[in-house]
Short mmCIF file of C-alpha atoms in Angstrom, two decimals:
data_model
loop_
_atom_site.label_atom_id
_atom_site.label_comp_id
_atom_site.label_asym_id
_atom_site.label_seq_id
_atom_site.Cartn_x
_atom_site.Cartn_y
_atom_site.Cartn_z
CA MET M 969 30.45 -13.17 -9.69
CA TYR M 970 28.02 -12.12 -7.03
CA LEU M 971 27.63 -8.37 -8.13
CA ALA M 972 26.97 -9.44 -11.30
CA LEU M 973 23.78 -11.89 -10.31
CA VAL M 974 22.70 -8.84 -7.90
CA GLN M 975 22.79 -6.53 -11.21
CA PHE M 976 20.90 -8.87 -13.20
CA ILE M 977 18.29 -9.77 -10.45
CA ILE M 978 17.86 -6.43 -8.49
CA ALA M 979 19.40 -3.60 -10.75
CA ASN M 980 18.68 -4.52 -14.27
CA PRO M 981 14.33 -4.95 -13.85
CA PHE M 982 14.42 -1.65 -11.16
CA SER M 983 16.30 0.46 -13.77
CA ASP M 984 13.44 -1.03 -16.70
CA LYS M 985 10.65 -0.14 -14.35
CA THR M 986 11.87 3.05 -12.81
CA LYS M 987 14.57 4.20 -15.48
CA ASN M 988 16.34 4.78 -12.62
CA ASP M 989 20.07 3.66 -11.57
CA PHE M 990 19.03 1.02 -8.38
CA TYR M 991 22.60 2.11 -7.08
CA TYR M 992 21.60 5.89 -7.24
CA ARG M 993 18.15 5.73 -5.54
CA ASP M 994 18.80 8.66 -3.32
CA THR M 995 18.08 11.07 -6.29
CA PHE M 996 15.30 9.05 -7.74
CA THR M 997 13.39 10.63 -10.04
CA LYS M 998 9.44 9.99 -11.03
CA TYR M 999 8.70 9.68 -15.05
CA PRO M 1000 5.05 9.12 -16.14
CA GLY M 1001 3.83 5.77 -16.95
CA LYS M 1002 6.80 3.90 -14.65
CA TYR M 1003 7.05 2.46 -10.72
CA ASP M 1004 7.37 5.05 -8.15
CA TYR M 1005 9.93 4.41 -5.57
CA VAL M 1006 8.47 3.75 -1.92
CA GLN M 1007 11.35 4.41 0.83
CA LEU M 1008 10.10 2.45 3.99
CA ASP M 1009 11.83 2.40 7.41
CA TYR M 1010 11.16 -0.83 9.46
CA ASN M 1011 13.02 0.95 12.28
CA PRO M 1012 10.29 1.97 15.00
CA SER M 1013 10.55 5.83 15.90
CA LYS M 1014 10.61 6.84 19.38
CA SER M 1015 10.09 10.25 18.74
CA GLU M 1016 7.60 12.25 20.63
CA LYS M 1017 6.24 14.65 17.84
CA VAL M 1018 5.61 11.46 15.79
CA ASP M 1019 3.63 10.28 18.70
CA GLU M 1020 1.92 13.60 19.04
CA ASN M 1021 0.68 13.47 15.09
CA ASN M 1022 -0.63 9.61 15.55
CA LYS M 1023 -2.72 10.88 18.49
CA LYS M 1024 -3.75 13.94 16.34
CA GLN M 1025 -4.76 11.44 13.68
CA LEU M 1026 -6.73 9.13 16.33
CA VAL M 1027 -8.60 12.06 17.52
CA ALA M 1028 -9.47 13.19 13.96
CA ILE M 1029 -10.23 9.77 13.04
CA GLU M 1030 -12.86 8.96 15.88
CA GLN M 1031 -14.07 12.67 15.24
CA LEU M 1032 -14.92 11.38 11.35
CA LYS M 1033 -16.33 8.60 13.24
CA ASN M 1034 -18.88 10.27 14.70
CA LEU M 1035 -20.09 12.11 11.73
CA PRO M 1036 -23.33 11.08 10.23
CA ILE M 1037 -22.98 9.25 6.86
CA PRO M 1038 -24.59 10.94 4.03
CA GLU M 1039 -27.28 8.88 1.76
CA SER M 1040 -25.15 7.90 -1.44
CA LYS M 1041 -26.21 9.37 -4.82
CA LEU M 1042 -24.62 6.51 -6.68
CA ASP M 1043 -26.99 4.44 -8.60
CA LYS M 1044 -28.18 1.44 -6.29
CA ARG M 1045 -26.04 -1.05 -8.94
CA ILE M 1046 -22.81 0.62 -8.13
CA GLN M 1047 -23.16 0.83 -4.30
CA ASN M 1048 -23.52 -3.40 -4.65
CA LEU M 1049 -20.79 -3.46 -6.87
CA ILE M 1050 -18.49 -1.27 -4.68
CA GLN M 1051 -20.16 -3.13 -1.39
CA LEU M 1052 -18.70 -6.75 -3.13
CA ILE M 1053 -15.44 -5.27 -3.98
CA CYS M 1054 -14.53 -3.73 -0.24
CA ASN M 1055 -16.39 -6.67 1.30
CA ILE M 1056 -13.12 -8.46 3.47
CA GLN M 1057 -14.83 -11.28 4.69
CA ALA M 1058 -15.97 -12.34 0.94
CA MET M 1059 -12.23 -11.92 -0.30
CA GLU M 1060 -10.79 -13.67 2.74
CA GLU M 1061 -13.86 -17.11 1.68
CA ALA M 1062 -12.69 -16.92 -1.51
CA LEU M 1063 -9.01 -17.13 -0.34
CA LEU M 1064 -9.93 -20.22 1.91
CA GLU M 1065 -12.00 -21.70 -0.91
CA MET M 1066 -8.61 -21.23 -3.28
CA LYS M 1067 -6.54 -22.63 0.03
CA PHE M 1068 -4.55 -19.40 0.10
CA ASP M 1069 -3.52 -18.16 3.65
CA ALA M 1070 -3.38 -14.48 3.39
CA ARG M 1071 -2.19 -14.02 6.54
CA LYS M 1072 0.85 -16.17 5.59
CA ASN M 1073 1.51 -14.70 1.94
CA PRO M 1074 -0.24 -10.84 2.41
CA LEU M 1075 -1.14 -9.08 -0.97
#
């Protein structure tokens, strides 16, 4: 009973959207026009190698922050549109108007 329910709720839609069998995710193959499988590891890693990579990435990010921002060659209307799309504060205000808490329900 439960196996059939799991197959109906999870396995069948997974197969429809990825063309892969849910039970053989370890041999996942990406097909054009279908969803890709993103495997997430929620266990915190205590590896020193990972910490070194994180430190290197943080240093690289800080170096990029110090570079001057080049003047955009895009049309001013396109620049304004991109600024509007990327305006986090405006998005949060719009969500608040709809009484949607983005912190409780992240998109």
